[in-house]
């Protein structure tokens, strides 16, 4: 009888944990969804205020600052969720702030010394006018990253949702406002990004200080900072290089497309990739944010495999159908929404969509190697990712074709991220056969819709009608999933959407 009671208690505990995980994800997704919807809705306006070259210069600036920002905290920010002791976590937060101050202070003189080589290599004289803004951007971004991880530890995900909404509104408002003003039409996107990031950091930091200042003041000390600096030395010594390589590999298309072609091509890529990434990243990053904290705890409790499998399945269900649809209708979507001038951006989105799906399902799970303290694998994987991207983009550049460069980039990404996904599942104790079963089962659902869309494409149906039919196919798919899938139904129950579906 006692054994039965223990099993019941264990199942109840796992159910509560699953519900808690889902609740935290939905809290983040809710706020982030609103923020990203604003970004998507603003895109047709921004493409009429800023040309492809302006998008290209903005993308180059974001790429440069992203590379520096990823090591702004020397990766000590990633350690904040790991220790059991709040005292250690507080001092890791303080150590992260100290690292940000040092790195951002060094950024300006270094960037300024290499200003001319940067301008020359990137084939963009305009970017030189904005390089001085890298230092404040890195400082603000580093502070936000550290606060973000502290917020994950304390599980106050509503605060993060609010900060993201504030950031999105302020970014878009600034970019549109400056875009309408001729004197700032070239710098509006860059300034808007800085303003949005500053508002997000201010909002999140203010709420954390209001709620946790007693805990922070009580535990912060120079002696303890020195102790955690040594305890987590693997992160700056190994993981920082891994993260740096990963970020550089992400920014390679921007840099190499600029070097081989022109900022205009970078602008097409920037818009295509941005709108391709947004729907995927707003869910993926929210899941990743919660998953990292939950995975660290699940490993200690011995149930990491169930957490990983349910998370992976949720990612496949959410991402596969719309991404496969985009491989067929991508260019038509961009022409209908942004006009024929941006048709090339739609082609780029089509090329990259399948890779984006593989990235989407593997990226949130990539934190498993950090949880398992296998930083060496992270280093080797990111080196492989960087090398294959560099090779594929260089070959395309030497052949003089941006499309070939992106096709090779996409193929290499599918292979490398596919390997990452399988490896993370293996670390979690999930068989490769089970992983492939989840993927192929969901792929079968796309076949009928895919055949119909291809027929429409070949017969030359009106573009607006074609895009509308594609959108309806995606809606029908999600309604079907809500009616037949228990896990998806739980998600929509939290939003109250399942009641609407049942009435259809």
CSV table of C-alpha atoms in Angstrom, one decimal:
chain,number,residue,atom,x,y,z
A,1,UNK,CA,0.0,0.0,0.0
A,2,UNK,CA,2.8,2.4,0.9
A,3,UNK,CA,4.5,1.6,-2.5
A,4,UNK,CA,1.2,2.5,-4.3
A,5,UNK,CA,1.0,5.8,-2.4
A,6,UNK,CA,4.6,6.6,-3.3
A,7,UNK,CA,3.9,6.0,-7.0
A,8,UNK,CA,0.8,8.2,-6.9
A,9,UNK,CA,2.7,11.0,-5.1
A,10,UNK,CA,5.5,10.7,-7.7
A,11,UNK,CA,3.0,11.0,-10.6
A,12,UNK,CA,1.3,13.9,-9.0
A,13,UNK,CA,4.6,15.6,-8.5
A,14,UNK,CA,5.6,15.1,-12.1
A,15,UNK,CA,2.2,16.4,-13.2
A,16,UNK,CA,2.6,19.6,-11.1
A,17,UNK,CA,6.1,20.1,-12.6
A,18,UNK,CA,4.8,19.7,-16.1
A,19,UNK,CA,2.0,22.2,-15.5
A,20,UNK,CA,4.5,24.6,-13.9
A,21,UNK,CA,6.8,24.3,-16.9
A,22,UNK,CA,4.0,24.9,-19.3
A,23,UNK,CA,2.7,27.9,-17.3
A,24,UNK,CA,6.1,29.5,-17.3
A,25,UNK,CA,6.5,29.0,-21.0
A,26,UNK,CA,3.1,30.4,-21.7
A,27,UNK,CA,3.8,33.5,-19.6
A,28,UNK,CA,6.8,34.2,-21.7
A,29,UNK,CA,5.2,33.3,-25.0
A,30,UNK,CA,2.2,35.5,-24.2
A,31,UNK,CA,4.3,38.6,-23.7
A,32,UNK,CA,6.7,37.8,-26.4
A,33,UNK,CA,4.0,37.0,-28.9
A,34,UNK,CA,2.5,40.4,-28.5
A,35,UNK,CA,5.9,42.0,-28.9
A,36,UNK,CA,6.7,40.0,-32.0
A,37,UNK,CA,3.3,40.6,-33.5
A,38,UNK,CA,4.0,44.4,-33.2
A,39,UNK,CA,7.4,43.8,-34.9
A,40,UNK,CA,5.8,41.8,-37.8
A,41,UNK,CA,3.0,44.4,-38.3
A,42,UNK,CA,5.6,47.2,-38.4
A,43,UNK,CA,7.6,45.5,-41.1
A,44,UNK,CA,5.5,46.7,-44.1
A,45,UNK,CA,5.9,50.3,-42.7
A,46,UNK,CA,9.6,50.1,-42.1
A,47,UNK,CA,10.3,48.7,-45.6
A,48,UNK,CA,8.7,51.8,-47.0
A,49,UNK,CA,10.7,54.1,-44.8
A,50,UNK,CA,14.0,52.4,-45.1
A,51,UNK,CA,15.5,50.8,-48.3
A,52,UNK,CA,17.4,47.5,-48.6
A,53,UNK,CA,20.7,49.4,-48.1
A,54,UNK,CA,19.5,50.9,-44.8
A,55,UNK,CA,18.4,47.5,-43.7
A,56,UNK,CA,21.9,46.2,-44.6
A,57,UNK,CA,23.7,48.8,-42.6
A,58,UNK,CA,21.5,48.2,-39.6
A,59,UNK,CA,22.1,44.4,-39.9
A,60,UNK,CA,25.9,45.0,-40.0
A,61,UNK,CA,25.7,47.1,-36.8
A,62,UNK,CA,23.6,44.4,-35.0
A,63,UNK,CA,26.0,41.7,-36.1
A,64,UNK,CA,29.1,43.5,-34.8
A,65,UNK,CA,27.5,44.3,-31.4
A,66,UNK,CA,26.0,40.8,-31.1
A,67,UNK,CA,29.5,39.2,-31.4
A,68,UNK,CA,30.8,41.4,-28.6
A,69,UNK,CA,27.7,41.2,-26.4
A,70,UNK,CA,27.8,37.4,-26.2
A,71,UNK,CA,31.0,37.6,-24.2
A,72,UNK,CA,30.2,40.8,-22.4
A,73,UNK,CA,29.5,38.9,-19.2
A,74,UNK,CA,32.2,36.4,-19.9
A,75,UNK,CA,29.4,33.8,-19.7
A,76,UNK,CA,29.1,34.1,-16.0
A,77,UNK,CA,25.5,35.2,-16.6
A,78,UNK,CA,24.7,31.6,-17.7
A,79,UNK,CA,25.9,30.3,-14.3
A,80,UNK,CA,23.3,32.4,-12.4
A,81,UNK,CA,20.6,29.7,-12.6
A,82,UNK,CA,22.9,26.8,-11.7
A,83,UNK,CA,23.8,27.1,-8.0
A,84,UNK,CA,21.5,26.0,-5.2
A,85,UNK,CA,22.6,28.8,-3.0
A,86,UNK,CA,21.1,32.3,-3.6
A,87,UNK,CA,24.3,33.7,-2.2
A,88,UNK,CA,26.3,32.2,-5.0
A,89,UNK,CA,23.7,33.4,-7.6
A,90,UNK,CA,23.8,37.0,-6.3
A,91,UNK,CA,27.6,37.1,-6.6
A,92,UNK,CA,27.5,35.6,-10.0
A,93,UNK,CA,25.1,38.5,-10.9
A,94,UNK,CA,27.6,41.0,-9.5
A,95,UNK,CA,30.5,39.3,-11.3
A,96,UNK,CA,28.5,39.5,-14.6
A,97,UNK,CA,28.0,43.3,-14.1
A,98,UNK,CA,31.7,43.7,-13.4
A,99,UNK,CA,32.6,41.8,-16.6
A,100,UNK,CA,30.1,43.9,-18.6
A,101,UNK,CA,31.7,47.2,-17.4
A,102,UNK,CA,35.2,46.0,-18.3
A,103,UNK,CA,34.3,44.6,-21.8
A,104,UNK,CA,32.2,47.5,-22.8
A,105,UNK,CA,34.9,50.0,-21.7
A,106,UNK,CA,37.5,48.2,-23.9
A,107,UNK,CA,35.1,48.0,-26.9
A,108,UNK,CA,35.2,51.7,-28.0
A,109,UNK,CA,39.0,52.2,-28.3
A,110,UNK,CA,39.4,48.8,-30.0
A,111,UNK,CA,36.6,49.3,-32.5
A,112,UNK,CA,37.8,52.9,-33.2
A,113,UNK,CA,41.4,51.7,-33.9
A,114,UNK,CA,40.1,49.2,-36.4
A,115,UNK,CA,37.4,51.5,-37.9
A,116,UNK,CA,39.0,51.7,-41.4
A,117,UNK,CA,39.7,48.0,-41.9
A,118,UNK,CA,36.1,47.2,-40.7
A,119,UNK,CA,34.6,49.7,-43.2
A,120,UNK,CA,36.8,48.3,-46.0
A,121,UNK,CA,36.2,44.6,-45.4
A,122,UNK,CA,32.4,45.1,-45.0
A,123,UNK,CA,32.3,47.2,-48.2
A,124,UNK,CA,30.1,49.8,-46.4
A,125,UNK,CA,31.3,53.3,-45.7
A,126,UNK,CA,28.1,54.1,-43.9
A,127,UNK,CA,28.7,51.7,-41.1
A,128,UNK,CA,31.7,53.8,-40.0
A,129,UNK,CA,29.4,56.6,-38.9
A,130,UNK,CA,27.8,54.3,-36.2
A,131,UNK,CA,30.7,52.3,-34.8
A,132,UNK,CA,31.0,54.6,-31.8
A,133,UNK,CA,27.6,53.4,-30.7
A,134,UNK,CA,28.9,49.8,-30.2
A,135,UNK,CA,30.2,50.5,-26.7
A,136,UNK,CA,26.9,51.7,-25.1
A,137,UNK,CA,25.0,49.0,-27.0
A,138,UNK,CA,27.2,46.3,-25.6
A,139,UNK,CA,27.0,47.7,-22.1
A,140,UNK,CA,23.2,47.9,-22.1
A,141,UNK,CA,22.9,44.5,-23.7
A,142,UNK,CA,25.2,42.8,-21.3
A,143,UNK,CA,23.3,44.2,-18.3
A,144,UNK,CA,20.1,42.9,-19.8
A,145,UNK,CA,21.5,39.4,-20.4
A,146,UNK,CA,22.6,39.2,-16.7
A,147,UNK,CA,19.3,40.5,-15.4
A,148,UNK,CA,17.5,38.1,-17.7
A,149,UNK,CA,19.2,35.0,-16.2
A,150,UNK,CA,18.6,36.3,-12.7
A,151,UNK,CA,14.9,36.6,-13.6
A,152,UNK,CA,14.9,33.0,-14.9
A,153,UNK,CA,16.3,31.8,-11.6
A,154,UNK,CA,13.6,33.6,-9.6
A,155,UNK,CA,10.9,32.4,-12.1
A,156,UNK,CA,9.3,35.9,-12.4
A,157,UNK,CA,8.6,35.4,-16.1
A,158,UNK,CA,5.9,38.1,-16.1
A,159,UNK,CA,8.5,40.7,-15.5
A,160,UNK,CA,10.4,39.5,-18.6
A,161,UNK,CA,7.3,39.5,-20.7
A,162,UNK,CA,6.5,43.1,-19.7
A,163,UNK,CA,10.1,44.2,-20.5
A,164,UNK,CA,9.9,42.6,-24.0
A,165,UNK,CA,6.6,44.4,-24.7
A,166,UNK,CA,8.1,47.7,-23.6
A,167,UNK,CA,11.2,47.1,-25.7
A,168,UNK,CA,9.2,46.3,-28.8
A,169,UNK,CA,6.9,49.3,-28.5
A,170,UNK,CA,9.8,51.7,-27.9
A,171,UNK,CA,11.9,50.2,-30.7
A,172,UNK,CA,9.2,50.4,-33.3
A,173,UNK,CA,8.0,53.8,-32.3
A,174,UNK,CA,11.5,55.2,-32.4
A,175,UNK,CA,12.3,53.6,-35.8
A,176,UNK,CA,9.1,54.8,-37.4
A,177,UNK,CA,9.4,58.3,-35.9
A,178,UNK,CA,13.1,58.7,-37.0
A,179,UNK,CA,12.3,57.2,-40.4
A,180,UNK,CA,9.7,59.9,-41.0
A,181,UNK,CA,12.4,62.5,-40.2
A,182,UNK,CA,14.7,63.0,-43.1
A,183,UNK,CA,17.7,64.0,-41.0
A,184,UNK,CA,17.7,60.7,-39.1
A,185,UNK,CA,16.3,58.4,-41.9
A,186,UNK,CA,19.7,56.5,-42.2
A,187,UNK,CA,20.3,56.0,-38.5
A,188,UNK,CA,16.7,55.5,-37.3
A,189,UNK,CA,16.9,51.7,-37.1
A,190,UNK,CA,20.1,51.6,-35.1
A,191,UNK,CA,19.0,54.3,-32.7
A,192,UNK,CA,15.6,52.6,-32.3
A,193,UNK,CA,17.3,49.3,-31.4
A,194,UNK,CA,19.4,51.0,-28.7
A,195,UNK,CA,16.4,52.8,-27.3
A,196,UNK,CA,14.3,49.6,-27.2
A,197,UNK,CA,17.1,47.7,-25.5
A,198,UNK,CA,17.6,50.4,-22.9
A,199,UNK,CA,13.9,50.5,-22.1
A,200,UNK,CA,13.8,46.7,-21.7
A,201,UNK,CA,16.9,46.8,-19.3
A,202,UNK,CA,15.5,49.7,-17.3
A,203,UNK,CA,12.1,48.0,-16.9
A,204,UNK,CA,13.5,44.6,-16.0
A,205,UNK,CA,16.3,46.0,-13.7
A,206,UNK,CA,13.8,48.3,-11.9
A,207,UNK,CA,11.5,45.4,-11.1
A,208,UNK,CA,14.3,43.1,-10.0
A,209,UNK,CA,15.7,45.8,-7.7
A,210,UNK,CA,12.3,46.5,-6.2
A,211,UNK,CA,11.7,42.8,-5.4
A,212,UNK,CA,15.1,41.4,-4.7
A,213,UNK,CA,17.3,44.3,-3.4
A,214,UNK,CA,17.3,43.0,0.2
A,215,UNK,CA,18.6,39.6,-1.0
A,216,UNK,CA,21.2,41.2,-3.2
A,217,UNK,CA,22.5,43.7,-0.6
A,218,UNK,CA,22.7,40.9,2.0
A,219,UNK,CA,24.7,38.4,0.0
A,220,UNK,CA,26.9,40.5,-2.3
A,221,UNK,CA,30.6,40.6,-1.3
A,222,UNK,CA,34.0,40.9,-3.0
A,223,UNK,CA,35.2,37.8,-1.3
A,224,UNK,CA,32.3,35.7,-2.6
A,225,UNK,CA,32.6,37.2,-6.1
A,226,UNK,CA,36.2,35.9,-6.1
A,227,UNK,CA,35.1,32.5,-5.0
A,228,UNK,CA,32.5,32.1,-7.7
A,229,UNK,CA,34.9,33.4,-10.3
A,230,UNK,CA,37.1,30.4,-9.7
A,231,UNK,CA,34.3,27.9,-9.2
A,232,UNK,CA,32.7,28.6,-12.6
A,233,UNK,CA,36.0,29.3,-14.5
A,234,UNK,CA,35.0,26.8,-17.2
A,235,UNK,CA,32.5,29.2,-18.5
A,236,UNK,CA,34.9,32.1,-19.4
A,237,UNK,CA,37.7,29.7,-20.3
A,238,UNK,CA,35.8,27.3,-22.5
A,239,UNK,CA,32.1,28.2,-22.9
A,240,UNK,CA,32.9,31.8,-23.8
A,241,UNK,CA,34.9,30.7,-26.9
A,242,UNK,CA,32.1,28.3,-27.8
A,243,UNK,CA,29.5,31.0,-27.5
A,244,UNK,CA,31.7,33.4,-29.5
A,245,UNK,CA,32.1,30.9,-32.3
A,246,UNK,CA,28.4,30.3,-32.3
A,247,UNK,CA,27.6,34.0,-32.6
A,248,UNK,CA,30.2,34.6,-35.3
A,249,UNK,CA,28.7,31.7,-37.2
A,250,UNK,CA,25.3,33.3,-37.0
A,251,UNK,CA,26.6,36.7,-38.2
A,252,UNK,CA,28.7,35.2,-41.0
A,253,UNK,CA,26.0,35.6,-43.7
A,254,UNK,CA,25.7,39.3,-43.0
A,255,UNK,CA,29.5,39.9,-43.1
A,256,UNK,CA,30.3,37.7,-46.1
A,257,UNK,CA,27.3,38.8,-48.1
A,258,UNK,CA,28.5,42.4,-47.5
A,259,UNK,CA,32.1,41.6,-48.4
A,260,UNK,CA,31.3,39.6,-51.6
A,261,UNK,CA,28.3,41.6,-52.8
A,262,UNK,CA,26.8,44.8,-51.3
A,263,UNK,CA,24.8,46.1,-48.4
A,264,UNK,CA,21.7,45.9,-50.6
A,265,UNK,CA,22.0,42.1,-50.7
A,266,UNK,CA,22.6,42.1,-46.9
A,267,UNK,CA,19.3,44.1,-46.6
A,268,UNK,CA,17.4,41.5,-48.6
A,269,UNK,CA,18.9,38.8,-46.4
A,270,UNK,CA,18.2,40.8,-43.2
A,271,UNK,CA,14.5,41.2,-43.9
A,272,UNK,CA,14.1,37.6,-45.1
A,273,UNK,CA,15.9,36.1,-42.2
A,274,UNK,CA,14.4,38.5,-39.7
A,275,UNK,CA,10.8,37.6,-40.6
A,276,UNK,CA,11.6,34.0,-40.9
A,277,UNK,CA,13.3,33.9,-37.5
A,278,UNK,CA,10.7,36.0,-35.6
A,279,UNK,CA,7.8,33.4,-35.5
A,280,UNK,CA,10.3,30.7,-34.6
A,281,UNK,CA,12.5,32.6,-32.1
A,282,UNK,CA,9.7,34.1,-30.1
A,283,UNK,CA,8.4,30.7,-29.1
A,284,UNK,CA,11.8,28.9,-29.1
A,285,UNK,CA,13.5,31.5,-26.9
A,286,UNK,CA,10.7,31.5,-24.5
A,287,UNK,CA,10.8,27.7,-24.2
A,288,UNK,CA,14.6,27.8,-24.0
A,289,UNK,CA,14.4,30.4,-21.2
A,290,UNK,CA,12.3,28.2,-19.0
A,291,UNK,CA,13.8,24.9,-20.2
A,292,UNK,CA,17.3,25.7,-19.1
A,293,UNK,CA,16.2,26.3,-15.5
A,294,UNK,CA,13.9,23.3,-15.5
A,295,UNK,CA,16.6,21.0,-17.1
A,296,UNK,CA,19.1,21.8,-14.4
A,297,UNK,CA,16.6,20.7,-11.8
A,298,UNK,CA,15.4,17.7,-13.7
A,299,UNK,CA,18.9,16.3,-14.1
A,300,UNK,CA,19.3,16.3,-10.3
A,301,UNK,CA,15.9,14.6,-9.9
A,302,UNK,CA,16.5,12.0,-12.6
A,303,UNK,CA,13.7,12.9,-15.0
A,304,UNK,CA,15.5,14.8,-17.6
A,305,UNK,CA,14.4,12.4,-20.4
A,306,UNK,CA,10.6,13.0,-20.0
A,307,UNK,CA,11.1,16.8,-19.9
A,308,UNK,CA,13.3,16.8,-23.1
A,309,UNK,CA,11.0,14.5,-25.0
A,310,UNK,CA,7.8,16.5,-24.3
A,311,UNK,CA,9.7,19.8,-25.1
A,312,UNK,CA,11.0,18.4,-28.4
A,313,UNK,CA,7.6,17.1,-29.4
A,314,UNK,CA,6.0,20.4,-28.7
A,315,UNK,CA,8.6,22.2,-30.8
A,316,UNK,CA,8.1,19.8,-33.8
A,317,UNK,CA,4.3,20.2,-33.6
A,318,UNK,CA,4.5,24.0,-33.5
A,319,UNK,CA,7.2,24.6,-36.1
A,320,UNK,CA,7.2,22.0,-38.9
A,321,UNK,CA,4.0,22.8,-40.8
A,322,UNK,CA,4.4,26.5,-41.2
A,323,UNK,CA,8.1,26.2,-42.1
A,324,UNK,CA,7.4,23.5,-44.8
A,325,UNK,CA,4.6,25.8,-46.1
A,326,UNK,CA,7.0,28.7,-46.4
A,327,UNK,CA,9.3,26.6,-48.6
A,328,UNK,CA,6.6,26.8,-51.2
A,329,UNK,CA,5.0,30.2,-50.8
A,330,UNK,CA,7.9,32.4,-49.4
A,331,UNK,CA,8.5,34.7,-52.4
A,332,UNK,CA,4.7,35.1,-52.9
A,333,UNK,CA,4.2,36.2,-49.3
A,334,UNK,CA,6.9,38.9,-49.5
A,335,UNK,CA,5.6,40.2,-52.9
A,336,UNK,CA,2.1,40.5,-51.5
A,337,UNK,CA,3.1,42.1,-48.2
A,338,UNK,CA,6.1,44.2,-49.1
A,339,UNK,CA,5.9,44.7,-52.8
A,340,UNK,CA,7.9,43.5,-55.8
A,341,UNK,CA,11.0,45.4,-54.7
A,342,UNK,CA,11.5,42.9,-51.8
A,343,UNK,CA,10.8,39.7,-53.9
A,344,UNK,CA,14.4,38.6,-53.5
A,345,UNK,CA,14.1,38.7,-49.7
A,346,UNK,CA,11.2,36.2,-50.1
A,347,UNK,CA,13.4,33.9,-52.2
A,348,UNK,CA,16.0,34.0,-49.4
A,349,UNK,CA,13.3,33.1,-46.9
A,350,UNK,CA,12.3,30.1,-49.0
A,351,UNK,CA,15.9,28.9,-49.2
A,352,UNK,CA,16.4,29.2,-45.4
A,353,UNK,CA,13.0,27.9,-44.1
A,354,UNK,CA,13.8,24.2,-43.8
A,355,UNK,CA,17.1,25.0,-42.0
A,356,UNK,CA,15.2,27.4,-39.7
A,357,UNK,CA,12.9,24.6,-38.7
A,358,UNK,CA,15.8,22.3,-37.7
A,359,UNK,CA,17.4,25.2,-35.8
A,360,UNK,CA,14.1,25.9,-34.1
A,361,UNK,CA,13.7,22.3,-32.7
A,362,UNK,CA,17.3,22.0,-31.7
A,363,UNK,CA,18.2,25.4,-30.3
A,364,UNK,CA,16.2,25.3,-27.0
A,365,UNK,CA,17.6,21.8,-26.3
A,366,UNK,CA,21.2,23.0,-26.9
A,367,UNK,CA,21.4,24.1,-23.2
A,368,UNK,CA,21.5,20.5,-22.2
A,369,UNK,CA,25.3,20.3,-22.8
A,370,UNK,CA,25.7,23.2,-20.3
A,371,UNK,CA,23.4,21.4,-17.8
A,372,UNK,CA,25.5,18.2,-18.2
A,373,UNK,CA,28.7,20.3,-17.9
A,374,UNK,CA,29.9,19.1,-21.3
A,375,UNK,CA,31.4,22.4,-22.4
A,376,UNK,CA,34.0,20.6,-24.5
A,377,UNK,CA,31.2,19.3,-26.8
A,378,UNK,CA,29.8,22.8,-27.1
A,379,UNK,CA,33.2,24.1,-28.2
A,380,UNK,CA,33.6,21.3,-30.8
A,381,UNK,CA,30.1,21.7,-32.1
A,382,UNK,CA,30.3,25.4,-32.5
A,383,UNK,CA,33.7,25.1,-34.2
A,384,UNK,CA,32.1,22.7,-36.7
A,385,UNK,CA,29.2,25.0,-37.2
A,386,UNK,CA,31.4,28.0,-37.8
A,387,UNK,CA,33.7,26.1,-40.2
A,388,UNK,CA,30.9,24.7,-42.4
A,389,UNK,CA,29.1,28.1,-42.6
A,390,UNK,CA,32.3,29.8,-43.5
A,391,UNK,CA,33.1,27.3,-46.2
A,392,UNK,CA,29.6,27.3,-47.7
A,393,UNK,CA,29.2,31.1,-47.8
A,394,UNK,CA,32.7,31.5,-49.2
A,395,UNK,CA,32.1,29.0,-52.1
A,396,UNK,CA,28.9,30.9,-52.9
A,397,UNK,CA,30.7,34.2,-52.8
A,398,UNK,CA,33.5,33.1,-55.1
A,399,UNK,CA,30.9,31.7,-57.5
A,400,UNK,CA,29.3,35.2,-57.5
A,401,UNK,CA,25.8,34.0,-56.4
A,402,UNK,CA,24.1,35.0,-53.2
A,403,UNK,CA,21.5,32.4,-53.7
A,404,UNK,CA,24.0,29.6,-54.1
A,405,UNK,CA,25.8,30.8,-51.0
A,406,UNK,CA,22.5,30.7,-49.0
A,407,UNK,CA,21.6,27.2,-50.4
A,408,UNK,CA,24.9,25.8,-49.3
A,409,UNK,CA,24.6,27.6,-45.9
A,410,UNK,CA,21.1,26.1,-45.4
A,411,UNK,CA,22.3,22.6,-46.3
A,412,UNK,CA,25.2,22.8,-43.9
A,413,UNK,CA,22.9,24.1,-41.2
A,414,UNK,CA,20.4,21.3,-41.6
A,415,UNK,CA,23.3,18.7,-41.2
A,416,UNK,CA,25.0,20.4,-38.2
A,417,UNK,CA,21.8,21.4,-36.3
A,418,UNK,CA,20.4,17.9,-37.0
A,419,UNK,CA,23.4,16.4,-35.4
A,420,UNK,CA,23.1,18.7,-32.4
A,421,UNK,CA,19.5,17.7,-31.9
A,422,UNK,CA,20.3,14.0,-32.0
A,423,UNK,CA,23.2,14.5,-29.6
A,424,UNK,CA,21.2,16.4,-27.1
A,425,UNK,CA,18.5,13.7,-27.2
A,426,UNK,CA,21.1,11.1,-26.7
A,427,UNK,CA,22.6,12.9,-23.7
A,428,UNK,CA,19.0,13.0,-22.2
A,429,UNK,CA,18.5,9.2,-22.6
A,430,UNK,CA,16.1,9.3,-25.6
A,431,UNK,CA,16.6,6.9,-28.4
A,432,UNK,CA,17.3,8.2,-31.9
A,433,UNK,CA,14.5,6.0,-33.3
A,434,UNK,CA,12.0,7.8,-31.0
A,435,UNK,CA,13.3,11.2,-32.1
A,436,UNK,CA,12.9,10.4,-35.8
A,437,UNK,CA,9.4,8.9,-35.1
A,438,UNK,CA,8.2,12.2,-33.7
A,439,UNK,CA,9.5,14.1,-36.7
A,440,UNK,CA,8.2,11.8,-39.4
A,441,UNK,CA,4.8,11.4,-37.8
A,442,UNK,CA,4.3,15.2,-37.9
A,443,UNK,CA,5.7,15.4,-41.5
A,444,UNK,CA,3.0,13.1,-42.7
A,445,UNK,CA,0.4,15.7,-41.8
A,446,UNK,CA,1.9,18.2,-44.2
A,447,UNK,CA,1.8,16.0,-47.3
A,448,UNK,CA,-1.9,16.6,-48.4
A,449,UNK,CA,-1.6,20.4,-47.9
A,450,UNK,CA,1.8,20.4,-49.6
A,451,UNK,CA,0.5,18.7,-52.7
A,452,UNK,CA,-2.4,21.2,-53.0
A,453,UNK,CA,-0.1,24.2,-52.6
A,454,UNK,CA,2.3,22.9,-55.2
A,455,UNK,CA,-0.6,22.4,-57.7
A,456,UNK,CA,-1.7,26.0,-57.0
A,457,UNK,CA,1.8,27.3,-57.5
A,458,UNK,CA,2.3,25.4,-60.8
A,459,UNK,CA,-1.1,26.5,-62.2
A,460,UNK,CA,-0.3,30.2,-61.5
A,461,UNK,CA,-3.1,31.0,-59.1
A,462,UNK,CA,-3.5,34.7,-58.1
A,463,UNK,CA,-0.7,35.5,-55.6
A,464,UNK,CA,-2.9,37.1,-53.0
A,465,UNK,CA,-5.3,34.1,-53.1
A,466,UNK,CA,-2.4,31.7,-53.0
A,467,UNK,CA,-1.0,33.4,-49.8
A,468,UNK,CA,-4.5,33.3,-48.3
A,469,UNK,CA,-4.9,29.6,-49.0
A,470,UNK,CA,-1.5,28.9,-47.4
A,471,UNK,CA,-2.5,30.9,-44.3
A,472,UNK,CA,-5.8,28.9,-44.1
A,473,UNK,CA,-4.0,25.6,-44.4
A,474,UNK,CA,-1.8,26.5,-41.4
A,475,UNK,CA,-4.9,27.5,-39.4
A,476,UNK,CA,-6.7,24.2,-40.3
A,477,UNK,CA,-3.6,22.3,-39.2
A,478,UNK,CA,-3.4,24.0,-35.8
A,479,UNK,CA,-7.2,23.5,-35.3
A,480,UNK,CA,-6.7,19.8,-36.1
A,481,UNK,CA,-3.8,19.6,-33.6
A,482,UNK,CA,-5.9,21.2,-30.9
A,483,UNK,CA,-8.7,18.7,-31.4
A,484,UNK,CA,-6.5,15.6,-31.4
A,485,UNK,CA,-3.3,16.3,-29.4
A,486,UNK,CA,-3.5,16.3,-25.6
A,487,UNK,CA,-0.3,18.3,-25.0
A,488,UNK,CA,-1.3,21.0,-27.5
A,489,UNK,CA,-4.8,21.2,-25.9
A,490,UNK,CA,-3.2,21.9,-22.5
A,491,UNK,CA,-1.3,24.8,-24.0
A,492,UNK,CA,-4.4,26.3,-25.6
A,493,UNK,CA,-6.4,25.6,-22.4
A,494,UNK,CA,-4.1,28.1,-20.6
A,495,UNK,CA,-5.0,30.7,-23.3
A,496,UNK,CA,-8.7,29.8,-23.4
A,497,UNK,CA,-8.5,29.1,-27.1
A,498,UNK,CA,-9.6,25.5,-26.9
A,499,UNK,CA,-13.2,26.6,-26.1
A,500,UNK,CA,-13.3,28.6,-29.3
A,501,UNK,CA,-12.0,25.6,-31.3
A,502,UNK,CA,-14.6,23.2,-29.8
A,503,UNK,CA,-17.4,25.5,-30.9
A,504,UNK,CA,-16.2,25.4,-34.5
